[in-house]
Each structure stands twice: as C-alpha cells, then as structure tokens.
mmCIF file of C-alpha atoms and ligand atoms in Angstrom:
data_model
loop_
_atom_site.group_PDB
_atom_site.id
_atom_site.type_symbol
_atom_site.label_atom_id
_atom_site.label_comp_id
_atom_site.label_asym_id
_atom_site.label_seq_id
_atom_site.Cartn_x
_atom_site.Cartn_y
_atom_site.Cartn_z
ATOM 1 C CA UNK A 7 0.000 0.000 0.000
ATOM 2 C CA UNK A 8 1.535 3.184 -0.915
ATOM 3 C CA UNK A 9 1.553 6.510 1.384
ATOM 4 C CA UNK A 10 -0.994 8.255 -0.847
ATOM 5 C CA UNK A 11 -3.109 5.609 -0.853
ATOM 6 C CA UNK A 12 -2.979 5.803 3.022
ATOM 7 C CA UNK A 13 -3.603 9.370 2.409
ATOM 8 C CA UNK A 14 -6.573 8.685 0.057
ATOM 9 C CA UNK A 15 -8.130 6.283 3.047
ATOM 10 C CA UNK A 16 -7.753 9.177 5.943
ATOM 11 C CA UNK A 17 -9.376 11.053 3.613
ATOM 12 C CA UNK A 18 -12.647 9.052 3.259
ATOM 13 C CA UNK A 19 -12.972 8.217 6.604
ATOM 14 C CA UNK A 20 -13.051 11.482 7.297
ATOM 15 C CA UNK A 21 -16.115 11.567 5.527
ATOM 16 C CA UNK A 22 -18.376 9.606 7.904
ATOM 17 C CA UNK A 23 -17.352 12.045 10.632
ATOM 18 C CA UNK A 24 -18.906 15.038 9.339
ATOM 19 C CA UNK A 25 -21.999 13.873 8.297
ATOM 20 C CA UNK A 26 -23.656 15.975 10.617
ATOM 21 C CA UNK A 27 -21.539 19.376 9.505
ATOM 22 C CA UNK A 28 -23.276 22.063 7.938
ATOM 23 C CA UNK A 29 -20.603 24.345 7.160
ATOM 24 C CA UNK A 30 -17.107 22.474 6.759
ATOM 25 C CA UNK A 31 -13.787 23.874 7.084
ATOM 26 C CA UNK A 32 -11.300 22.575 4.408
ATOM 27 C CA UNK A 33 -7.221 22.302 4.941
ATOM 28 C CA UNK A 34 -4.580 22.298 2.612
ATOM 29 C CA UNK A 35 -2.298 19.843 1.019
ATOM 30 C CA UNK A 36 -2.247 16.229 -1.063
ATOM 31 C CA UNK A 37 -4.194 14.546 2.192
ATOM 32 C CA UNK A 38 -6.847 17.483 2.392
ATOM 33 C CA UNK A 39 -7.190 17.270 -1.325
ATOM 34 C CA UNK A 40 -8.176 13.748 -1.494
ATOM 35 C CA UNK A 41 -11.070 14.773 1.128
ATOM 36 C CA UNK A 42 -12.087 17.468 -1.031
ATOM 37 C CA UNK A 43 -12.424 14.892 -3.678
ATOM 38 C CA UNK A 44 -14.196 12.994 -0.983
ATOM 39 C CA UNK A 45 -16.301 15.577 0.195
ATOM 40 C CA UNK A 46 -17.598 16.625 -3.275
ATOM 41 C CA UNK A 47 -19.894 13.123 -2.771
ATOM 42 C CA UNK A 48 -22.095 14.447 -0.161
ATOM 43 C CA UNK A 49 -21.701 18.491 -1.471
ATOM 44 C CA UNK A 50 -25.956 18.645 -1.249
ATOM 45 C CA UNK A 51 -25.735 17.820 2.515
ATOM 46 C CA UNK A 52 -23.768 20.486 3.043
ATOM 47 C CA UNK A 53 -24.235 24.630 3.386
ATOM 48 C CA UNK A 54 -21.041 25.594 2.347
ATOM 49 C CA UNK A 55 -17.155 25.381 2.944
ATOM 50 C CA UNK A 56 -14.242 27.305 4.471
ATOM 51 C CA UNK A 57 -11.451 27.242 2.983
ATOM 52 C CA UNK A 58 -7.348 27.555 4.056
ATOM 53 C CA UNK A 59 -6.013 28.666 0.935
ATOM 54 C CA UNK A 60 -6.701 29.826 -2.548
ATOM 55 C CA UNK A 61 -5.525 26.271 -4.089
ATOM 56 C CA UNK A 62 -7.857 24.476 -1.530
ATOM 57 C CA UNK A 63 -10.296 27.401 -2.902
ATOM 58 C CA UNK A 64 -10.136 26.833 -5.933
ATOM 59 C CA UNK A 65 -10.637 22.714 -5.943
ATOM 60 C CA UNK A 66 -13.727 23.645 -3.638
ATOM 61 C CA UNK A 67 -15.009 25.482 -6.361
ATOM 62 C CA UNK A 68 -13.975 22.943 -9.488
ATOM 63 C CA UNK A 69 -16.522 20.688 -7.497
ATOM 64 C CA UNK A 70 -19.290 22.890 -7.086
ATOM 65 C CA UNK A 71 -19.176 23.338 -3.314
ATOM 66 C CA UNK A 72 -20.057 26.937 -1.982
ATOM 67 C CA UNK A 73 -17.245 29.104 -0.894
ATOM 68 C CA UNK A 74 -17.835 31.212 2.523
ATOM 69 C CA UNK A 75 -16.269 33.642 4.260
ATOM 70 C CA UNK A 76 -14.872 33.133 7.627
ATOM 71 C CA UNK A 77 -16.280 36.457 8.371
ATOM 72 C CA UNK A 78 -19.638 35.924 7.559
ATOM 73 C CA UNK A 79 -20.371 32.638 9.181
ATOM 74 C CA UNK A 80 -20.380 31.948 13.048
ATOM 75 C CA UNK A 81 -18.124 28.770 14.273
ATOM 76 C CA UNK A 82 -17.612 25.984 12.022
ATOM 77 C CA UNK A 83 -18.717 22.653 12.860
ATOM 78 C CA UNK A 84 -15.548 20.645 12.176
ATOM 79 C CA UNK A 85 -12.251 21.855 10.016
ATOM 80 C CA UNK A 86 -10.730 18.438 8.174
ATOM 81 C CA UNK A 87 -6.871 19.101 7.280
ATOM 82 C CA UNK A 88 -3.756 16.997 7.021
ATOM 83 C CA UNK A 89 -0.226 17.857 9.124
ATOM 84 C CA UNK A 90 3.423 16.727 8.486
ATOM 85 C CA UNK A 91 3.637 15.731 11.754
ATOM 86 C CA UNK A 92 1.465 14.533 14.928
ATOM 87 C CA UNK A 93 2.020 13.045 18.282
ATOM 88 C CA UNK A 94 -0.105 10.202 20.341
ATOM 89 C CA UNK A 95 -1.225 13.916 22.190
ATOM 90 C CA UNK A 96 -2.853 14.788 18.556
ATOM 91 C CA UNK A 97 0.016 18.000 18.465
ATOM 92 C CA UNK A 98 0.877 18.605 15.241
ATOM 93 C CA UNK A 99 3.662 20.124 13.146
ATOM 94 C CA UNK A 100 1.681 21.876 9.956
ATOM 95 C CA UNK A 101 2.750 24.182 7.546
ATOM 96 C CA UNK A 102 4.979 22.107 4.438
ATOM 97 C CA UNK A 103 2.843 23.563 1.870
ATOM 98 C CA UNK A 104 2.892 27.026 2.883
ATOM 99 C CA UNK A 105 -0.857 27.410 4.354
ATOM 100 C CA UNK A 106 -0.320 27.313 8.526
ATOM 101 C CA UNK A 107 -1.496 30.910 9.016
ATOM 102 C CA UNK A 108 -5.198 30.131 7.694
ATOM 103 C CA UNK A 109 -5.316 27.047 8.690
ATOM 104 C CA UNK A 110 -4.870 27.955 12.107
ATOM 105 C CA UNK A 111 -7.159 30.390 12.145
ATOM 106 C CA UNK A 112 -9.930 27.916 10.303
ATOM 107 C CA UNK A 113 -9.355 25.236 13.607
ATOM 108 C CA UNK A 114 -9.406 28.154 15.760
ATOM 109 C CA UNK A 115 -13.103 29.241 14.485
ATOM 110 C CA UNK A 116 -13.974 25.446 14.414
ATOM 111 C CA UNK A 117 -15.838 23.847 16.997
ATOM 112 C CA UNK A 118 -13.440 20.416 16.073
ATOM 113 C CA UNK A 119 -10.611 19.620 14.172
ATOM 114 C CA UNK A 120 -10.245 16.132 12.745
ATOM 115 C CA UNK A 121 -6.396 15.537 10.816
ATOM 116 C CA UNK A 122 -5.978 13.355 8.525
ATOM 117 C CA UNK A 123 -2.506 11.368 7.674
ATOM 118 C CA UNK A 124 -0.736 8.587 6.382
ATOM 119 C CA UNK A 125 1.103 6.478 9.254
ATOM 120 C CA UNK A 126 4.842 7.658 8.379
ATOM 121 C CA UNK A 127 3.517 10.833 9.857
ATOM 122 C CA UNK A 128 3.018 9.774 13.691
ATOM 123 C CA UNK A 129 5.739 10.166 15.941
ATOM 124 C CA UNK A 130 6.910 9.829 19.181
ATOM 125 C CA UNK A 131 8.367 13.123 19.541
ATOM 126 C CA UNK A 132 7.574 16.061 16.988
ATOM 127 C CA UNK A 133 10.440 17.794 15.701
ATOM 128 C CA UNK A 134 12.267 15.989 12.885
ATOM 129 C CA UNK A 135 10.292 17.507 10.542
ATOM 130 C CA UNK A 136 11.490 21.564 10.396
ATOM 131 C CA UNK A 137 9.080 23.904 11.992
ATOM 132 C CA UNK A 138 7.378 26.429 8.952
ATOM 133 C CA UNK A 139 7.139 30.209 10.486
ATOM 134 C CA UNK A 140 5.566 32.653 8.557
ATOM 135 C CA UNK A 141 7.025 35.910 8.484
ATOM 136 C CA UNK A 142 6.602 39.641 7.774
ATOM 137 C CA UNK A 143 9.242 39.810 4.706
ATOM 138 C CA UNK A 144 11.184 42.572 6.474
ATOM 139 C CA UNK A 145 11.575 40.864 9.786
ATOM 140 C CA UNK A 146 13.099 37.757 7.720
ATOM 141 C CA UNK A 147 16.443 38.478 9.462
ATOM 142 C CA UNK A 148 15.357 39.621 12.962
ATOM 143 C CA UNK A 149 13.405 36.900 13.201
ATOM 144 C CA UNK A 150 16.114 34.450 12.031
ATOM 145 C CA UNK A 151 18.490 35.806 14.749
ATOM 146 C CA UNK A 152 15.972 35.448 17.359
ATOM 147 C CA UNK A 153 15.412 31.443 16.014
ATOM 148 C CA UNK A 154 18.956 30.878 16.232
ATOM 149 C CA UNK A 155 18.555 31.969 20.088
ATOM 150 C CA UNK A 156 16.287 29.734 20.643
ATOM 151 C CA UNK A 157 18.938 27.078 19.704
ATOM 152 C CA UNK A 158 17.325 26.679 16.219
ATOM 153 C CA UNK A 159 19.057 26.911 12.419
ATOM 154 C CA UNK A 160 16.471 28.443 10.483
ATOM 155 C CA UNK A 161 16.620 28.348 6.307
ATOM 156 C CA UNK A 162 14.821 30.596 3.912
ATOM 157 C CA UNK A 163 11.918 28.994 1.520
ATOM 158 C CA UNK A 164 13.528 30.423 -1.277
ATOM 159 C CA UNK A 165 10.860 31.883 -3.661
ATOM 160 C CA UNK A 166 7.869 31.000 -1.781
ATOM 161 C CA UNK A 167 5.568 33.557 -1.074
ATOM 162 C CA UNK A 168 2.531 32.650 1.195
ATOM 163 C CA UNK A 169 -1.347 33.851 0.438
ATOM 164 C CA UNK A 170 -0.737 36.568 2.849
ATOM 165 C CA UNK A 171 2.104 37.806 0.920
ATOM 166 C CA UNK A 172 4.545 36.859 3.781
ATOM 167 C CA UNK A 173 7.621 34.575 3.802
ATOM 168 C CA UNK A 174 8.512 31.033 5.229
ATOM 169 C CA UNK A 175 11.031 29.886 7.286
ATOM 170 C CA UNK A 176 12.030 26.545 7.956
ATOM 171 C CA UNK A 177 13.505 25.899 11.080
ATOM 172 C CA UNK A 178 15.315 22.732 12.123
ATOM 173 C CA UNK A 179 16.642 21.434 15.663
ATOM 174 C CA UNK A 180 14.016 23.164 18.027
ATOM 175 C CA UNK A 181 14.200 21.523 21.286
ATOM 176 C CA UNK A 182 10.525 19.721 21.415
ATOM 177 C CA UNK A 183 10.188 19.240 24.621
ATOM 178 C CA UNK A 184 7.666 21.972 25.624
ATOM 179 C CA UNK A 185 5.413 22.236 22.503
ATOM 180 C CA UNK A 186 3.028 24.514 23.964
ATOM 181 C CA UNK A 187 5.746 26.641 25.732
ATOM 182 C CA UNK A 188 7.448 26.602 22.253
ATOM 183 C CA UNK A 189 4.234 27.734 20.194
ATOM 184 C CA UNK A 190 3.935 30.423 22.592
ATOM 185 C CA UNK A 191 7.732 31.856 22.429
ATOM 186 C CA UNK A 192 7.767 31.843 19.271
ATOM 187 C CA UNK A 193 5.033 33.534 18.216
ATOM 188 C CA UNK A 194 6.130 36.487 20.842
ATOM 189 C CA UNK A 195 8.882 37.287 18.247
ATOM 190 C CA UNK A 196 8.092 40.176 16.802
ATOM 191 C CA UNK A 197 7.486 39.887 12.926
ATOM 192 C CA UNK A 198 6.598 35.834 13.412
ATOM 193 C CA UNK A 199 2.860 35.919 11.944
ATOM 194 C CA UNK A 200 2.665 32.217 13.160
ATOM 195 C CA UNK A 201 4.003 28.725 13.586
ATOM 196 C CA UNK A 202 2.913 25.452 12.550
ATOM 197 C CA UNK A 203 3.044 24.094 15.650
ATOM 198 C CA UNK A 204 -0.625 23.532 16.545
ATOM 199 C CA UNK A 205 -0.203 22.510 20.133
ATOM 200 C CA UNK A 206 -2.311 24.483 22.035
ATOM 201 C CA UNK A 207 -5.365 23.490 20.137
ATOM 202 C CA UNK A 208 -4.473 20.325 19.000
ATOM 203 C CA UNK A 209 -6.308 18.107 16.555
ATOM 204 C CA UNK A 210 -9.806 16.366 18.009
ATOM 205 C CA UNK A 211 -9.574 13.481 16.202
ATOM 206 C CA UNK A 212 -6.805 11.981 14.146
ATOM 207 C CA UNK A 213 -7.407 9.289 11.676
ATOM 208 C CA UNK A 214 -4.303 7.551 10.061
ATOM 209 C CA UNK A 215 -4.151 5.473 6.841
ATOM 210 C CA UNK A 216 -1.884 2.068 7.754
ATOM 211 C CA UNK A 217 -2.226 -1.382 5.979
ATOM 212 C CA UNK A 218 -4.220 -2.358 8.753
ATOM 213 C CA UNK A 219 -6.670 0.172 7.944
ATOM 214 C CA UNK A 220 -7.710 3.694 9.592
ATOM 215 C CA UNK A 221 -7.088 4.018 13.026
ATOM 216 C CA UNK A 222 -8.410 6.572 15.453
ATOM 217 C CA UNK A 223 -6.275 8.373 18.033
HETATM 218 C C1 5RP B 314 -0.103 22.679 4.517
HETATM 219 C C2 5RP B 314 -0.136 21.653 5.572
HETATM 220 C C3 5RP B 314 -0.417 20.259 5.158
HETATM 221 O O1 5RP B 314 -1.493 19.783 5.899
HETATM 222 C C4 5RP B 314 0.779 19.394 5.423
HETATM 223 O O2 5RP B 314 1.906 19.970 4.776
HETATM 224 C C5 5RP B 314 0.566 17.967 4.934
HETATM 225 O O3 5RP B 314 0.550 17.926 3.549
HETATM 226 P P1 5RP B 314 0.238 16.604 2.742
HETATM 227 O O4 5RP B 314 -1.161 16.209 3.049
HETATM 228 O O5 5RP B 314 0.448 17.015 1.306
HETATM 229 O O6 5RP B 314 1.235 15.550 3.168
HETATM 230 O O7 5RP B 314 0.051 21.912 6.729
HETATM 231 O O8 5RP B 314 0.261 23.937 5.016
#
C-alpha cells in the first residue's frame, strides 16, 4: 500500500465524521485534497465550505461546493486538514505547503478539528520535521536571529511567497520538549505571523491510513 493511498483512506474516513456538519472547514495539502475529492460526494448535505487557501479554494469550487467567508459565518462545525507531523497527544507540526497561518485560524473558528494522515507521519516526539514560520518579509532576518537563540538553524523557503504575501522559514533542531511553551515563544517574536506548531489546540480526532486500515487516536 503506498503513502498516498494511506492518504486517500484518511481522507474518506473522514467523511463519515462530518456527516452531521453544515458548514465544513477545508485544509490544505495532497491529504486534504483527497477529502475534497471525498467531500464533493455528499456536497448537497452540506451549506457551504471554508477554505485555508486559494488552491484548496479553488478545488472547492472545481466541485461545485459553496465558498464562505470566515467572516460571515459563526463557528464551524468541524475543520478536516492533514499535518506533516502529529504526536499520540494529537500535536501537530503543519505548515509544508505554505498554508499554517489560515489554517490555524480555520481550527481556531472550528468547533473540532479532525487531521488526517498517512502512518509515516506519527511520531513519538515532533520535531524531525522543520518547523514552517511565517514571516513579515522585512523581519526575515530579525526573526532568524531570534530562532537561532532559541537554539534553532532556520533556512529561507527560497521563492515561496505565502497567500498573505509573507515569507517562510524553515527551522530545524528546536528543542521539542515543551510544545506549547514553544508555540507560545515563538510567536512572541516580533514579525513571526505564526508557527505550525498547533499545540495548544491540538487536533480532536486523528485518523491515520496504515495497511491495517484507519485508526483513530
Ligand atoms: C499545509 C499543511 C499540510 O497539511 C501538510 O503539509 C501535509 O501535507 P500533505 O497532506 O500534502 O502531506 O500543513 O500547510
């Protein structure tokens, strides 16, 4: 079984779990886009959608499912997304493709969040994959310097430019130990928009694609 095929079955599953959702917060990335796909079955028995980036936007729309605005809606029922990274605590490391900024603020307005992910994805203790930061482009440096403080080694996402119009940075050997402490200090950095660590609201629900099936944490 390959990992998007573990993906693919996260995905579905997903499905049955938000059968009573009436407006449906979307995330972004290869796992959230097979539940689009997914989600685009049962598009009558739903009001509308959320999205957490223009590309998950724009795949809501190809399948005819109503786009609303954050603003204009009260709390969402449930926000579905995938993460790079999770923990048996459901703390997650999100933010590979760019999106972490909206997609925290679409579990944040959600009454619960249910990830999706493939198995190579759960680990004991988060931090081998780099933690994405999204910065203000002219506190790229400051905020750098401050990272490297914090005993991390921060590189540039050369090119990228997020749907804010900010910049990434991806930052490697951040001691793990205090996830929530380390959420908090590093958004105190002055230019930091956010962090993908999603720690302090953690996932609900995480279903993971394995070749024994989905399990449930
Ligand atoms: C995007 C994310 C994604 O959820 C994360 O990168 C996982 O992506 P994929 O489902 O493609 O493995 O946080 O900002």
């Amino acid at each position: 079984m390959t990992q998007d095929q573990k993906k693919r079955q996260a995905a579905e599953a997903a499905v049955d779990f938000i059968r009573h959702a009436r407006i449906v917060g979307v995330g972004t990335g290869s796992t959230a886009n097979y539940f689009i796909d997914a989600l685009a079955g049962i598009r009558h028995q739903i009001d509308g959608v959320v999205p957490s980036s223009e590309a998950t936007a724009a795949r809501l729309r190809g399948h005819g499912l109503e786009i609303l605005d954050l603003n204009e809606v009260g709390p969402l029922d449930v926000y579905v997304d995938g993460a790079d990274e999770a923990n048996r605590h459901r703390q997650l490391i999100k933010g590979g493709g760019g999106a972490l900024t909206r997609e925290k603020i679409v579990a944040a307005a959600s009454r619960q969040f249910i990830c999706i992910m493939d198995e190579s994805k759960l680990v004991e203790k988060l931090g081998l994959f780099p933690l994405p930061i999204e910065v203000i482009p002219m506190a790229r440096s400051l905020v750098g310097r401050e990272l490297v403080k914090l005993g991390g080694q921060p590189e540039y996402r050369t090119g990228f430019v997020t749907d804010n119009g900010n910049w990434m940075l991806d930052v490697y050997h951040l001691d793990m130990t205090d996830v929530v402490g380390l959420e908090q200090a590093v958004n105190q950095i002055p230019g930091v928009v956010t962090n993908g660590l999603f720690a302090r609201r953690p996932a609900d629900i995480l279903l993971i694609g394995s070749r024994g099936g989905v399990q449930q944490l």
